[in-house]
Amino acid sequence: MADQSSRAGERYASAQILEYAARTHHPEDRALARAFEAPARHGMPEIQLGPAEGRLLGLLLRLSQARKVVEIGTLAGYSACWIARALPPGGHLWTIESNPKHAGVAAEVIGEAGFGDRVTIIRDDAVAVLSKLNDSGPFCAVFLDADKGRYDLYGRWALENLRLGGLLIADNAYLFGRLLGDSDEAKAMRRFHEEMALHFDSVCVPTPDGLAVGVKMTPAA
Ligand code: DHB
Ligand code: MG
């Protein structure tokens, strides 16, 4: 029932409904299940995408036939596995991770999943390294899941380095519920949304923490 309550944010999913939907739509994939468990196995923060969000990310990339993708914020490589799985032959993912331990775990996880040949892990700070990627573009898609206070910078880089029709996707677009606050992070996230909306045909999908999705419609100024 799509109604005023659901449009105002009420959710009808229960833990049991989510479990049923996941079990029905997401047949077990050993490699992805193992990648999902990697943060827990390695004592890392368990802040990876949920399995349904990973699957949605992969589907969006498949629908847009994305060949060259950049991810900012690799963590243990779970979302990178979803992205790599969606790439056509010859496609490539560049994924940026500043934490050396996380990058090391991701290399192992992505290799074990069989995607090592189509993924480059860049072990550096994203702001320092993004401009070095420009020559490998223009890109078909950019996925943001890194430090939230710099989404505005990452969004600007994406605008400049995506092809027209390219996809920008960003996790945590509600900033853990703090999107409308006064913090610098909240202001940066709002700039991200507002600048995205100017150049992209976009929507913020109401996943638990918001997933901004947009197609680039106009060139960077
Ligand atoms: C955090 C980061 C994320 O990207 C996320 O999806 C959830 C939590 C965090 O930094 O706490
Ligand atoms: Mg996230």
CSV table of C-alpha atoms and ligand atoms in Angstrom, one decimal:
chain,number,residue,atom,x,y,z
A,1,MET,CA,0.0,0.0,0.0
A,2,ALA,CA,1.7,3.1,-1.2
A,3,ASP,CA,0.0,5.8,0.9
A,4,GLN,CA,0.7,8.9,2.9
A,5,SER,CA,2.5,6.9,5.7
A,6,SER,CA,4.9,5.2,3.4
A,7,ARG,CA,5.6,8.4,1.5
A,8,ALA,CA,6.4,10.0,4.9
A,9,GLY,CA,9.0,7.3,5.7
A,10,GLU,CA,7.1,4.5,7.4
A,11,ARG,CA,8.5,1.1,6.5
A,12,TYR,CA,6.5,-2.1,6.2
A,13,ALA,CA,9.4,-4.4,6.0
A,14,SER,CA,10.0,-6.5,9.1
A,15,ALA,CA,13.2,-8.6,9.8
A,16,GLN,CA,11.2,-11.6,8.6
A,17,ILE,CA,10.0,-10.0,5.4
A,18,LEU,CA,13.5,-8.8,4.6
A,19,GLU,CA,14.8,-12.3,5.2
A,20,TYR,CA,12.1,-13.9,3.0
A,21,ALA,CA,12.7,-11.4,0.2
A,22,ALA,CA,16.5,-11.9,0.4
A,23,ARG,CA,16.1,-15.7,0.4
A,24,THR,CA,13.8,-15.6,-2.6
A,25,HIS,CA,15.5,-13.1,-4.8
A,26,HIS,CA,19.1,-13.6,-3.8
A,27,PRO,CA,20.2,-17.2,-4.3
A,28,GLU,CA,23.3,-17.9,-2.3
A,29,ASP,CA,26.5,-16.9,-4.1
A,30,ARG,CA,29.4,-18.4,-2.2
A,31,ALA,CA,32.0,-15.8,-3.4
A,32,LEU,CA,29.7,-12.9,-2.5
A,33,ALA,CA,28.7,-14.3,0.8
A,34,ARG,CA,32.3,-14.8,1.7
A,35,ALA,CA,33.1,-11.2,0.6
A,36,PHE,CA,30.2,-10.0,2.8
A,37,GLU,CA,31.7,-11.7,5.8
A,38,ALA,CA,35.2,-10.3,5.3
A,39,PRO,CA,34.9,-7.3,7.5
A,40,ALA,CA,33.8,-9.4,10.5
A,41,ARG,CA,36.5,-12.0,9.8
A,42,HIS,CA,39.2,-9.4,9.8
A,43,GLY,CA,38.0,-7.3,12.7
A,44,MET,CA,37.1,-4.4,10.4
A,45,PRO,CA,34.0,-2.1,10.8
A,46,GLU,CA,31.0,-4.0,9.4
A,47,ILE,CA,29.8,-1.0,7.4
A,48,GLN,CA,29.6,-2.7,3.9
A,49,LEU,CA,26.5,-2.4,1.7
A,50,GLY,CA,23.7,-4.8,2.5
A,51,PRO,CA,23.3,-7.7,0.1
A,52,ALA,CA,20.1,-6.1,-1.5
A,53,GLU,CA,22.0,-2.8,-2.0
A,54,GLY,CA,24.9,-4.7,-3.6
A,55,ARG,CA,22.6,-6.5,-5.9
A,56,LEU,CA,20.9,-3.2,-6.9
A,57,LEU,CA,24.2,-1.6,-7.5
A,58,GLY,CA,25.1,-4.5,-9.8
A,59,LEU,CA,21.8,-4.4,-11.6
A,60,LEU,CA,22.1,-0.6,-12.3
A,61,LEU,CA,25.5,-1.1,-13.7
A,62,ARG,CA,24.3,-3.9,-15.9
A,63,LEU,CA,21.3,-2.0,-17.1
A,64,SER,CA,23.6,0.9,-18.1
A,65,GLN,CA,26.2,-1.5,-19.6
A,66,ALA,CA,28.9,0.2,-17.6
A,67,ARG,CA,32.4,-0.8,-18.7
A,68,LYS,CA,34.7,1.6,-16.8
A,69,VAL,CA,33.8,2.2,-13.2
A,70,VAL,CA,35.4,4.1,-10.3
A,71,GLU,CA,34.6,3.3,-6.6
A,72,ILE,CA,35.7,5.6,-3.8
A,73,GLY,CA,35.9,3.6,-0.5
A,74,THR,CA,36.7,-0.1,-1.0
A,75,LEU,CA,36.5,-1.3,2.6
A,76,ALA,CA,36.9,-5.1,2.3
A,77,GLY,CA,35.9,-5.3,-1.3
A,78,TYR,CA,32.2,-6.4,-1.0
A,79,SER,CA,30.7,-3.7,-3.2
A,80,ALA,CA,33.8,-4.0,-5.6
A,81,CYS,CA,32.8,-7.7,-6.1
A,82,TRP,CA,29.2,-6.6,-7.0
A,83,ILE,CA,30.6,-4.0,-9.4
A,84,ALA,CA,33.2,-6.4,-10.9
A,85,ARG,CA,30.5,-9.1,-11.3
A,86,ALA,CA,28.4,-6.7,-13.4
A,87,LEU,CA,31.2,-5.7,-15.8
A,88,PRO,CA,31.2,-7.0,-19.4
A,89,PRO,CA,34.3,-8.7,-20.8
A,90,GLY,CA,37.1,-6.1,-21.0
A,91,GLY,CA,35.4,-3.9,-18.3
A,92,HIS,CA,37.5,-2.5,-15.4
A,93,LEU,CA,37.0,-1.2,-11.9
A,94,TRP,CA,39.4,1.2,-10.2
A,95,THR,CA,38.6,1.3,-6.5
A,96,ILE,CA,40.3,3.7,-4.0
A,97,GLU,CA,41.0,2.8,-0.4
A,98,SER,CA,43.2,4.9,1.9
A,99,ASN,CA,43.4,2.4,4.8
A,100,PRO,CA,46.3,0.0,4.1
A,101,LYS,CA,44.8,-2.9,6.1
A,102,HIS,CA,41.5,-2.5,4.4
A,103,ALA,CA,43.1,-2.4,1.0
A,104,GLY,CA,45.1,-5.6,1.8
A,105,VAL,CA,42.0,-7.4,2.9
A,106,ALA,CA,40.1,-6.2,-0.2
A,107,ALA,CA,42.9,-7.5,-2.5
A,108,GLU,CA,42.5,-10.9,-1.0
A,109,VAL,CA,38.7,-10.9,-1.1
A,110,ILE,CA,38.5,-9.7,-4.7
A,111,GLY,CA,41.2,-12.2,-5.8
A,112,GLU,CA,39.4,-15.1,-4.0
A,113,ALA,CA,36.1,-14.1,-5.7
A,114,GLY,CA,37.9,-14.4,-9.1
A,115,PHE,CA,37.8,-10.7,-10.0
A,116,GLY,CA,41.4,-9.8,-9.6
A,117,ASP,CA,42.1,-9.4,-13.3
A,118,ARG,CA,39.4,-6.7,-13.7
A,119,VAL,CA,39.9,-4.6,-10.6
A,120,THR,CA,42.7,-2.2,-9.7
A,121,ILE,CA,42.9,-1.2,-6.0
A,122,ILE,CA,44.5,2.2,-5.6
A,123,ARG,CA,45.9,2.5,-2.1
A,124,ASP,CA,45.9,6.2,-1.5
A,125,ASP,CA,43.8,9.1,-0.4
A,126,ALA,CA,41.0,9.7,-2.9
A,127,VAL,CA,41.4,13.5,-3.0
A,128,ALA,CA,45.2,13.1,-3.7
A,129,VAL,CA,44.8,10.4,-6.3
A,130,LEU,CA,41.6,11.1,-8.3
A,131,SER,CA,43.1,13.5,-10.7
A,132,LYS,CA,45.6,10.8,-11.8
A,133,LEU,CA,42.6,8.7,-12.9
A,134,ASN,CA,41.3,11.4,-15.3
A,135,ASP,CA,43.3,10.0,-18.3
A,136,SER,CA,41.7,6.6,-17.9
A,137,GLY,CA,38.2,8.2,-18.3
A,138,PRO,CA,35.7,9.2,-19.2
A,139,PHE,CA,34.0,6.7,-17.0
A,140,CYS,CA,30.6,4.9,-17.2
A,141,ALA,CA,29.9,4.9,-13.5
A,142,VAL,CA,31.2,6.2,-10.2
A,143,PHE,CA,30.2,4.7,-6.8
A,144,LEU,CA,30.8,6.7,-3.6
A,145,ASP,CA,30.9,5.0,-0.2
A,146,ALA,CA,33.8,6.8,1.5
A,147,ASP,CA,34.3,9.7,3.9
A,148,LYS,CA,30.9,11.5,3.9
A,149,GLY,CA,32.4,15.0,4.5
A,150,ARG,CA,34.0,15.0,1.1
A,151,TYR,CA,31.1,13.7,-1.1
A,152,ASP,CA,30.8,17.2,-2.5
A,153,LEU,CA,34.4,17.0,-3.9
A,154,TYR,CA,33.9,13.4,-5.1
A,155,GLY,CA,30.6,14.4,-6.8
A,156,ARG,CA,32.4,17.3,-8.6
A,157,TRP,CA,35.1,14.9,-9.8
A,158,ALA,CA,32.4,12.5,-11.0
A,159,LEU,CA,30.6,15.2,-12.9
A,160,GLU,CA,33.9,16.1,-14.7
A,161,ASN,CA,34.9,12.5,-15.4
A,162,LEU,CA,31.7,10.7,-16.3
A,163,ARG,CA,30.6,10.3,-19.9
A,164,LEU,CA,27.2,11.9,-20.7
A,165,GLY,CA,24.7,9.2,-19.7
A,166,GLY,CA,27.1,7.9,-17.0
A,167,LEU,CA,25.9,6.9,-13.6
A,168,LEU,CA,26.6,8.4,-10.2
A,169,ILE,CA,25.6,6.3,-7.2
A,170,ALA,CA,26.3,7.2,-3.6
A,171,ASP,CA,25.6,5.3,-0.4
A,172,ASN,CA,24.7,7.0,2.9
A,173,ALA,CA,23.0,9.9,1.2
A,174,TYR,CA,20.9,10.5,4.4
A,175,LEU,CA,24.1,10.8,6.4
A,176,PHE,CA,22.9,8.4,9.1
A,177,GLY,CA,19.9,10.6,9.6
A,178,ARG,CA,22.0,13.7,10.1
A,179,LEU,CA,21.6,15.1,6.6
A,180,LEU,CA,19.7,18.3,7.7
A,181,GLY,CA,22.1,19.1,10.6
A,182,ASP,CA,24.6,22.0,11.0
A,183,SER,CA,27.8,19.9,10.8
A,184,ASP,CA,30.4,20.4,8.1
A,185,GLU,CA,29.7,16.9,7.0
A,186,ALA,CA,25.9,17.6,6.6
A,187,LYS,CA,26.7,20.8,4.7
A,188,ALA,CA,29.0,18.9,2.3
A,189,MET,CA,26.4,16.1,1.8
A,190,ARG,CA,23.7,18.7,1.0
A,191,ARG,CA,26.0,20.4,-1.5
A,192,PHE,CA,26.6,17.0,-3.0
A,193,HIS,CA,22.8,16.4,-3.4
A,194,GLU,CA,22.1,19.9,-4.7
A,195,GLU,CA,25.0,19.9,-7.3
A,196,MET,CA,24.1,16.4,-8.4
A,197,ALA,CA,20.5,17.5,-9.0
A,198,LEU,CA,21.7,20.3,-11.3
A,199,HIS,CA,23.5,18.0,-13.7
A,200,PHE,CA,22.0,14.6,-13.3
A,201,ASP,CA,18.6,13.1,-13.7
A,202,SER,CA,18.6,11.8,-10.2
A,203,VAL,CA,16.7,10.3,-7.3
A,204,CYS,CA,17.6,9.5,-3.7
A,205,VAL,CA,16.3,5.9,-3.4
A,206,PRO,CA,14.9,5.4,0.2
A,207,THR,CA,17.2,2.5,1.2
A,208,PRO,CA,17.8,2.5,5.0
A,209,ASP,CA,20.4,5.3,4.7
A,210,GLY,CA,19.5,6.7,1.2
A,211,LEU,CA,21.2,5.7,-2.1
A,212,ALA,CA,21.5,8.6,-4.5
A,213,VAL,CA,21.4,7.5,-8.1
A,214,GLY,CA,21.7,9.8,-11.2
A,215,VAL,CA,22.4,9.8,-14.9
A,216,LYS,CA,24.7,12.6,-16.1
A,217,MET,CA,22.6,14.8,-18.4
A,218,THR,CA,24.7,18.0,-18.9
A,219,PRO,CA,28.5,18.5,-19.2
A,220,ALA,CA,30.5,20.0,-16.3
A,221,ALA,CA,30.5,23.8,-16.6
B,1,DHB,C1,29.6,4.1,8.0
B,1,DHB,C2,30.0,4.2,6.7
B,1,DHB,C3,29.3,3.7,5.7
B,1,DHB,O1,29.6,3.8,4.4
B,1,DHB,C4,28.1,3.0,5.9
B,1,DHB,O2,27.4,2.5,4.9
B,1,DHB,C5,27.6,2.9,7.2
B,1,DHB,C6,28.4,3.4,8.3
B,1,DHB,C7,30.4,4.6,9.1
B,1,DHB,O3,31.4,5.3,8.8
B,1,DHB,O4,30.0,4.4,10.3
B,2,MG,MG,28.1,3.2,3.1
